[in-house]
mmCIF file of C-alpha atoms and ligand atoms in Angstrom:
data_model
loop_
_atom_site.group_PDB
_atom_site.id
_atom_site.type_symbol
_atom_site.label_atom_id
_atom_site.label_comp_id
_atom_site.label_asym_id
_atom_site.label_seq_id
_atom_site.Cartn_x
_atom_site.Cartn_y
_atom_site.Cartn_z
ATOM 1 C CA UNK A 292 -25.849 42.009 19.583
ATOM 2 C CA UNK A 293 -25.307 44.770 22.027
ATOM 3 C CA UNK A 294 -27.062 46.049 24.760
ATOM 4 C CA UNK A 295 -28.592 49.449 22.381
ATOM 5 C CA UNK A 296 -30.243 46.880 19.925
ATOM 6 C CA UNK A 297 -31.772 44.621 23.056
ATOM 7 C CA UNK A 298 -32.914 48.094 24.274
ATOM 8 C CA UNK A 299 -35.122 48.293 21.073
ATOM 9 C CA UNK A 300 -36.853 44.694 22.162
ATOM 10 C CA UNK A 301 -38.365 44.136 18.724
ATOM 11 C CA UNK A 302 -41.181 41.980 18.511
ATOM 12 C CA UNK A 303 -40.731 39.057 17.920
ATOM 13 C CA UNK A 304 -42.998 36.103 15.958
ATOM 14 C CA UNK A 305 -42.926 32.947 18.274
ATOM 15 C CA UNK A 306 -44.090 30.014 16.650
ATOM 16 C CA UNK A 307 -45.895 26.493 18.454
ATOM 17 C CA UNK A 308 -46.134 22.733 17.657
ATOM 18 C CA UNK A 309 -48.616 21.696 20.532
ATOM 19 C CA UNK A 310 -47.888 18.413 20.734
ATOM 20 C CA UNK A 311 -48.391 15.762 23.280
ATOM 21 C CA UNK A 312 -52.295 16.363 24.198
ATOM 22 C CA UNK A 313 -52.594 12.700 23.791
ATOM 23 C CA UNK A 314 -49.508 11.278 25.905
ATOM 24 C CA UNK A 315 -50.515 13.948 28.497
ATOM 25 C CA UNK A 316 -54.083 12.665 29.018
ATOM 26 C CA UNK A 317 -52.637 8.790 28.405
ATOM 27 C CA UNK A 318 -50.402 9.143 31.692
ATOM 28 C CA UNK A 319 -53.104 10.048 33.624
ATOM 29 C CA UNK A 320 -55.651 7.742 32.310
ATOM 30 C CA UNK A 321 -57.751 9.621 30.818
ATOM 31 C CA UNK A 322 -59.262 9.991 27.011
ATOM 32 C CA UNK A 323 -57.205 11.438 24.437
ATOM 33 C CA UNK A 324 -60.094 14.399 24.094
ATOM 34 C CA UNK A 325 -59.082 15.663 27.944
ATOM 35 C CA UNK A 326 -55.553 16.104 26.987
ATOM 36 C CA UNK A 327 -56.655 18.245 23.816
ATOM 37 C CA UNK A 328 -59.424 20.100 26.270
ATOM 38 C CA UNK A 329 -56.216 20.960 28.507
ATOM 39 C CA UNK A 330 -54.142 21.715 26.000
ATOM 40 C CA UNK A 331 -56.931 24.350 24.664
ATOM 41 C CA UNK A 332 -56.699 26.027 28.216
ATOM 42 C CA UNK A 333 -52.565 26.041 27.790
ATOM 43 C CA UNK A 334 -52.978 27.612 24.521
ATOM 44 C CA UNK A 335 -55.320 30.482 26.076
ATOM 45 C CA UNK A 336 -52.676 31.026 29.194
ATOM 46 C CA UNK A 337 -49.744 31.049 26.693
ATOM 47 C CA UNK A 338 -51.980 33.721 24.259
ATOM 48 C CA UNK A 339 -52.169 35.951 27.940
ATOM 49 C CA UNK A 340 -48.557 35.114 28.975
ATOM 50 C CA UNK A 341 -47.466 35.927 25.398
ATOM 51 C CA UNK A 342 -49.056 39.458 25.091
ATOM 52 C CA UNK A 343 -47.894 40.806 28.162
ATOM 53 C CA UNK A 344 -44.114 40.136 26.685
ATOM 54 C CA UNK A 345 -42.474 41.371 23.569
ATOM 55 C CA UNK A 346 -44.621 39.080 21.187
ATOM 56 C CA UNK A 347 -45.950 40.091 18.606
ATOM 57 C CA UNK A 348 -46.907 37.518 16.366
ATOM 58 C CA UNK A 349 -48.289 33.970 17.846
ATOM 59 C CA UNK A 350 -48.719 31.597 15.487
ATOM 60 C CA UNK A 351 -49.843 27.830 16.723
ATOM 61 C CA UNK A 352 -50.368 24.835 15.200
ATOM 62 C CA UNK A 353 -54.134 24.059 15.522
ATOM 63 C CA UNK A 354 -55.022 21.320 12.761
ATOM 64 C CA UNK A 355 -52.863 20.224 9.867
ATOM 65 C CA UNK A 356 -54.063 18.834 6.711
ATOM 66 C CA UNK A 357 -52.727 15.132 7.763
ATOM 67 C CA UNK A 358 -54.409 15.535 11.073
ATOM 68 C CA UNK A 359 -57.889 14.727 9.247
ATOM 69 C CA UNK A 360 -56.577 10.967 9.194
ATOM 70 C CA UNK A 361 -57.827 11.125 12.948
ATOM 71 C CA UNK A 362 -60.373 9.202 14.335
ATOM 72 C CA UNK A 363 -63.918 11.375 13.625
ATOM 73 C CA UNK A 364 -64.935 11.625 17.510
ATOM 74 C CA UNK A 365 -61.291 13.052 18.541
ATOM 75 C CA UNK A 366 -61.351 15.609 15.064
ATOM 76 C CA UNK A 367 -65.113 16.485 16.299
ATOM 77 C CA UNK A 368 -63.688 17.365 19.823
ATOM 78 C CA UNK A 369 -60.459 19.032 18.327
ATOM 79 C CA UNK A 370 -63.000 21.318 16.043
ATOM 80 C CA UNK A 371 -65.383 22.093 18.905
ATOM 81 C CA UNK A 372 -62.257 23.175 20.680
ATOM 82 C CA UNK A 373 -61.371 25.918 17.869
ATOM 83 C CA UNK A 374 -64.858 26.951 18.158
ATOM 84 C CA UNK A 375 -64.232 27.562 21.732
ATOM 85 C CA UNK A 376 -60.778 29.056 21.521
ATOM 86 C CA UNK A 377 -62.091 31.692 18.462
ATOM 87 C CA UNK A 378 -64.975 32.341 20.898
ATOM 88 C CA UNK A 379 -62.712 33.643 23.640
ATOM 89 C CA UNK A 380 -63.402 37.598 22.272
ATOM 90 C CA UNK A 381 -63.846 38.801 25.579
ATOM 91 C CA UNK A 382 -60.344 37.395 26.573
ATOM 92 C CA UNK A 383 -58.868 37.810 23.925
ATOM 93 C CA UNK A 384 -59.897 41.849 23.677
ATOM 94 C CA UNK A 385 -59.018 42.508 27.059
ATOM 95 C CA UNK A 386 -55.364 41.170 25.884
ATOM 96 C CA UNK A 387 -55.434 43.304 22.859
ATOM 97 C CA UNK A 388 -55.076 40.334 20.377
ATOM 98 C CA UNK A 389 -56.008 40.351 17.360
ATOM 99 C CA UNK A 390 -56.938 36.762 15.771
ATOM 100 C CA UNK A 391 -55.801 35.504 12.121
ATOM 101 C CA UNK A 392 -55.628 32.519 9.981
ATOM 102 C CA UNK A 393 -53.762 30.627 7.855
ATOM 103 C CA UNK A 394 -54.596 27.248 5.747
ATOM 104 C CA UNK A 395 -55.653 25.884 2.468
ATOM 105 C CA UNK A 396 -58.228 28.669 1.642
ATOM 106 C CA UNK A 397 -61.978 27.929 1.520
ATOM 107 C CA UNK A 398 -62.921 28.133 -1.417
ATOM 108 C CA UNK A 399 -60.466 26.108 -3.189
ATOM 109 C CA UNK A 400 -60.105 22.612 -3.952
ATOM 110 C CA UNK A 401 -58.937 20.177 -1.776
ATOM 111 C CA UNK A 402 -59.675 22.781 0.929
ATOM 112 C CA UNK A 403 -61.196 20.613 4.345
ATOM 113 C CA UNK A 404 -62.067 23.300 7.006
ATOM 114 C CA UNK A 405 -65.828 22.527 7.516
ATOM 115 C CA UNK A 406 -68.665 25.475 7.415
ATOM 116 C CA UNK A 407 -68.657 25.492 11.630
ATOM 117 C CA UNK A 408 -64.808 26.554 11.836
ATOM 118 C CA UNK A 409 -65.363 28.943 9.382
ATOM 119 C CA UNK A 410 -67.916 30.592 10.455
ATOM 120 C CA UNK A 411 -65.797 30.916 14.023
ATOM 121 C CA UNK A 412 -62.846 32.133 12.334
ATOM 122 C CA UNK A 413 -64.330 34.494 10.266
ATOM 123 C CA UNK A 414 -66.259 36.136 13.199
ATOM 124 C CA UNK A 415 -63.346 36.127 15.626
ATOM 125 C CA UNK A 416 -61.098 38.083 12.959
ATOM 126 C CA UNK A 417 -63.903 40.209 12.795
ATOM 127 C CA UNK A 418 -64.714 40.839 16.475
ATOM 128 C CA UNK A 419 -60.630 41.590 17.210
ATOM 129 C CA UNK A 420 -59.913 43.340 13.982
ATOM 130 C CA UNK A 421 -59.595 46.404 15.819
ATOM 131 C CA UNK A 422 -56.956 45.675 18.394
ATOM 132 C CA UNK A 423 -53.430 46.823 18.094
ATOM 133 C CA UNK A 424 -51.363 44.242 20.147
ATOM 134 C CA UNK A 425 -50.383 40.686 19.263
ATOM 135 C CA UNK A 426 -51.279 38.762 16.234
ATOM 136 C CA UNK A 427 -52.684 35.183 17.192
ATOM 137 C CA UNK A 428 -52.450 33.343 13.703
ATOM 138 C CA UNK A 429 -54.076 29.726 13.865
ATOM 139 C CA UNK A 430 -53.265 27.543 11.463
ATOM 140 C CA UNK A 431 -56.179 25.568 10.459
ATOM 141 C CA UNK A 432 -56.313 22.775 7.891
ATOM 142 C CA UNK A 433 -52.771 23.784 6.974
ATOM 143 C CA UNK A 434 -49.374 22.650 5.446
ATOM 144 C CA UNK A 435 -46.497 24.162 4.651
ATOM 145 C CA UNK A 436 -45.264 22.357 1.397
ATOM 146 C CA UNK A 437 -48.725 22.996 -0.466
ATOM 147 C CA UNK A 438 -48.682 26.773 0.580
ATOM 148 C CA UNK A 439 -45.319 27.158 -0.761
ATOM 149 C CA UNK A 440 -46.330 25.441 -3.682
ATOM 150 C CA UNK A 441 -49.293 27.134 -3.887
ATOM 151 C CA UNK A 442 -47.030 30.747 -3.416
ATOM 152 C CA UNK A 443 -44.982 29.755 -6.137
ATOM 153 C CA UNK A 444 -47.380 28.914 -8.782
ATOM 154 C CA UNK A 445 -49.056 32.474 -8.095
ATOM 155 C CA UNK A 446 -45.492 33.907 -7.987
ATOM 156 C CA UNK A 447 -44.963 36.834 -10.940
ATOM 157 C CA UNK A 448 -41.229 35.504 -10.295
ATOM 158 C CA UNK A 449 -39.208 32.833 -8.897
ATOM 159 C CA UNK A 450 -37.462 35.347 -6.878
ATOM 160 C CA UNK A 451 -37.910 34.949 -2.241
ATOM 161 C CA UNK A 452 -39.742 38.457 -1.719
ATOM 162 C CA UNK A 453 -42.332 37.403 -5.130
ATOM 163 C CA UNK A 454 -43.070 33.948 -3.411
ATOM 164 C CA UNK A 455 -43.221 35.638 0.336
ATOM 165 C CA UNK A 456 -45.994 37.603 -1.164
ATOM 166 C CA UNK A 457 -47.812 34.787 -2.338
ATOM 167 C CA UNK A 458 -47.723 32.443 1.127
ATOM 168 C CA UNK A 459 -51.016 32.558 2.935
ATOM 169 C CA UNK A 460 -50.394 35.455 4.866
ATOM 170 C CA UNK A 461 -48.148 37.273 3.295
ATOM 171 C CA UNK A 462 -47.950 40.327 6.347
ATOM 172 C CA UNK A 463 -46.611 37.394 8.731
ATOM 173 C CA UNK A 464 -43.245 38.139 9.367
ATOM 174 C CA UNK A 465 -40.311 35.729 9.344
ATOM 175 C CA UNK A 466 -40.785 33.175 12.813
ATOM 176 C CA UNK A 467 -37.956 34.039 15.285
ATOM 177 C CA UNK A 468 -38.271 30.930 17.792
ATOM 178 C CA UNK A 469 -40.456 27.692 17.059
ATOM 179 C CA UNK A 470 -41.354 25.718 19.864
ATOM 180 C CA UNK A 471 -42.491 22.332 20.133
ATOM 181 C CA UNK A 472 -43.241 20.612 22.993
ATOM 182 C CA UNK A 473 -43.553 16.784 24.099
ATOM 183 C CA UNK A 474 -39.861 15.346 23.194
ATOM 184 C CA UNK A 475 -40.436 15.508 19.176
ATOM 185 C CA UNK A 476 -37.371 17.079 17.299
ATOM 186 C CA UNK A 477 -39.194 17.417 14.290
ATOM 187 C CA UNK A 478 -40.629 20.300 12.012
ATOM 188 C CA UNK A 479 -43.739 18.549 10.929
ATOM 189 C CA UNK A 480 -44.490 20.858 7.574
ATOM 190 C CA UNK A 481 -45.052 23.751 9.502
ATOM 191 C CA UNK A 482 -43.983 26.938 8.366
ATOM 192 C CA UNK A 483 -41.110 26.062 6.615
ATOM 193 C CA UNK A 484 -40.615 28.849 4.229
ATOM 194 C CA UNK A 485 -41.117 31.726 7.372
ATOM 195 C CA UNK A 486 -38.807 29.655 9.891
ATOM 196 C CA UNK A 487 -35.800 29.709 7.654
ATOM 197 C CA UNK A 488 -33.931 31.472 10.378
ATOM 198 C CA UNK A 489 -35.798 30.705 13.051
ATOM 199 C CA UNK A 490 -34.121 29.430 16.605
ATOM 200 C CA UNK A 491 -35.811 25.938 17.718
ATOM 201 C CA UNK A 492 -36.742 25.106 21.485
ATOM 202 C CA UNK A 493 -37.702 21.931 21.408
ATOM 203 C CA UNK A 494 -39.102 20.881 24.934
ATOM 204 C CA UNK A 495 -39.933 17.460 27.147
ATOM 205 C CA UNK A 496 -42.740 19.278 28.347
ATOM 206 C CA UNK A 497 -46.141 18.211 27.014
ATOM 207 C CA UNK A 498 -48.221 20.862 25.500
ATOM 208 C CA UNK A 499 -51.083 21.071 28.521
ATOM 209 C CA UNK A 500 -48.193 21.690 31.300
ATOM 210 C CA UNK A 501 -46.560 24.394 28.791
ATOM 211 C CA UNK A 502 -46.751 27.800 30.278
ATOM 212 C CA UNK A 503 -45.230 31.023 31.010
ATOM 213 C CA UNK A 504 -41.885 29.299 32.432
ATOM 214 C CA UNK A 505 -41.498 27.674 29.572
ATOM 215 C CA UNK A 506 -42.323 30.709 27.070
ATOM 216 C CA UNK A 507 -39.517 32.564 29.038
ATOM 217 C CA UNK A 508 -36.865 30.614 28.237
ATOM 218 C CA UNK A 509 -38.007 29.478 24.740
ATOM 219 C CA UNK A 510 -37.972 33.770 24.429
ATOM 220 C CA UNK A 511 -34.685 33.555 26.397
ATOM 221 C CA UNK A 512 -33.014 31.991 22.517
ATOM 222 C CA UNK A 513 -33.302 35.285 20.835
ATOM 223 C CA UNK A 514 -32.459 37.493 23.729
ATOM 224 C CA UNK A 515 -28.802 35.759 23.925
ATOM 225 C CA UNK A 516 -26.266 37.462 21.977
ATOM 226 C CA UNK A 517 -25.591 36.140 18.657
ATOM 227 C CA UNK A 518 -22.352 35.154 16.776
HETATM 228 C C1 FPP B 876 -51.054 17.424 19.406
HETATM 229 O O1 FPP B 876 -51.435 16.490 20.336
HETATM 230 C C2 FPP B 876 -51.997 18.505 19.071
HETATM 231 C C3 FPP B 876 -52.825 18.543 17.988
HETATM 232 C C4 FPP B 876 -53.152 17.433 17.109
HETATM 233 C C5 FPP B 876 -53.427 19.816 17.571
HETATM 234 C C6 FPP B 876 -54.650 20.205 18.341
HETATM 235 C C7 FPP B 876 -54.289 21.144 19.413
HETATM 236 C C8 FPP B 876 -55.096 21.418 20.412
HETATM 237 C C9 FPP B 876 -56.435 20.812 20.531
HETATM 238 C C10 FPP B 876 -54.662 22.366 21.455
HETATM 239 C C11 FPP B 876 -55.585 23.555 21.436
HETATM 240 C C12 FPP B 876 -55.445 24.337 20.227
HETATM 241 C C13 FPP B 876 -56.446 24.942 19.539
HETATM 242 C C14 FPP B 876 -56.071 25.822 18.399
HETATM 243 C C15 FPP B 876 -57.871 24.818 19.884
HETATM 244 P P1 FPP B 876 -51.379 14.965 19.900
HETATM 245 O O2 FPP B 876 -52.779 14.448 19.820
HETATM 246 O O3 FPP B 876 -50.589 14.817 18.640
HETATM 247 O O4 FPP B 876 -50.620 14.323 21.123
HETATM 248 P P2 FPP B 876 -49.798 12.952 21.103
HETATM 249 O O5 FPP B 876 -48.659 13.142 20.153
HETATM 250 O O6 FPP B 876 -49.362 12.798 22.524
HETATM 251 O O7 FPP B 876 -50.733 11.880 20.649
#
């Protein structure tokens, strides 16, 4: 890559695994639901840190569809925490960021998000459909094998670009660095289709101490010249 295309500074879709709320708040003795509160406050600083840099799209990890295996206290807390992150409009406007989901859509079968969530997600889409700036995707009640399944049964052909129009959101463009944090090296069924090309920072850092140090150098993967 030369210096002219860096000049250009596309914008680029950074991708997160949060992981290690629960290790964090083990270490320092304290309920599994503090590490997830903290890691809801790391997730609003990286959503500030990421908008003021050449982000575009952010799209994190925020329930899975194996996470509802969970205990029912911690999935409570971990919904009442979406509620609280979706109900960060004033934040989130000031940042000009614009909120979006993807998952197993409502109204289909199989489909877990409960009324609550929905209700939150719908009105924070709403109240930040206006902005211009980054694209916060959270990915709610989601996996990636059953939306690429579910992209290739509504496929009109088993060609990429027909399938890419199919996946969830279809406007997301392909992931350019996916991050996860807490010592895992693994994908986890996120994303798979959009992070064929992706460049992976995987980090020791646990998801409540991840921050704008940490964003930099995870961005720092696609600055560096490529073969
Ligand atoms: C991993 O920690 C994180 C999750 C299960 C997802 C929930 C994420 C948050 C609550 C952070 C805030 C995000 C939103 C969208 C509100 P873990 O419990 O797997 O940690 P462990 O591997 O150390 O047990």
């Amino acid at each position: 890559m030369t210096s002219h295309a860096a000049a250009h500074s596309p914008r680029l879709h950074v991708a997160c695994i949060m992981d290690g709320n629960g290790r964090w708040a083990k270490r320092r003795g304290l309920p599994r639901t503090a590490g997830h509160t903290a890691g809801e406050e790391a997730l609003a600083a990286v959503v500030r840190a990421a908008a003021q840099r050449n982000v575009g799209w952010l799209t994190v990890f925020g329930f899975s569809t194996e996470n509802w295996v969970r205990p029912p206290s911690e999935i409570r807390h971990i919904l009442g925490l979406h509620r609280k992150l979706f109900g960060r409009i004033d934040e989130l406007n000031a940042n000009n960021v614009r909120v979006n989901w993807i998952g197993r859509p409502f109204d289909e079968p199989g489909a877990r998000t409960p009324s609550s969530v929905q209700k939150a997600i719908v009105q924070a889409i709403d109240d930040t459909k206006h902005n211009t700036g980054m694209v916060l995707t959270v990915a709610f009640d989601y996996g990636s094998r059953a939306e690429i399944a579910r992209a290739a049964r509504r496929a009109s052909a088993a060609s990429i670009p027909a399938i890419t129009a199919e996946l969830y959101d279809s406007a997301l463009p392909p992931v350019d660095v996916l991050i996860r944090t807490s010592g895992e090296s693994r994908i986890s069924n996120f994303l798979l289709w959009q992070s064929a090309r992706a460049r992976v920072y995987f980090t020791d850092c646990s998801w409540p101490d991840f921050g704008a140090t940490q964003l930099d150098e995870a961005l720092a993967l696609v600055a560096s010249p490529t073969a």
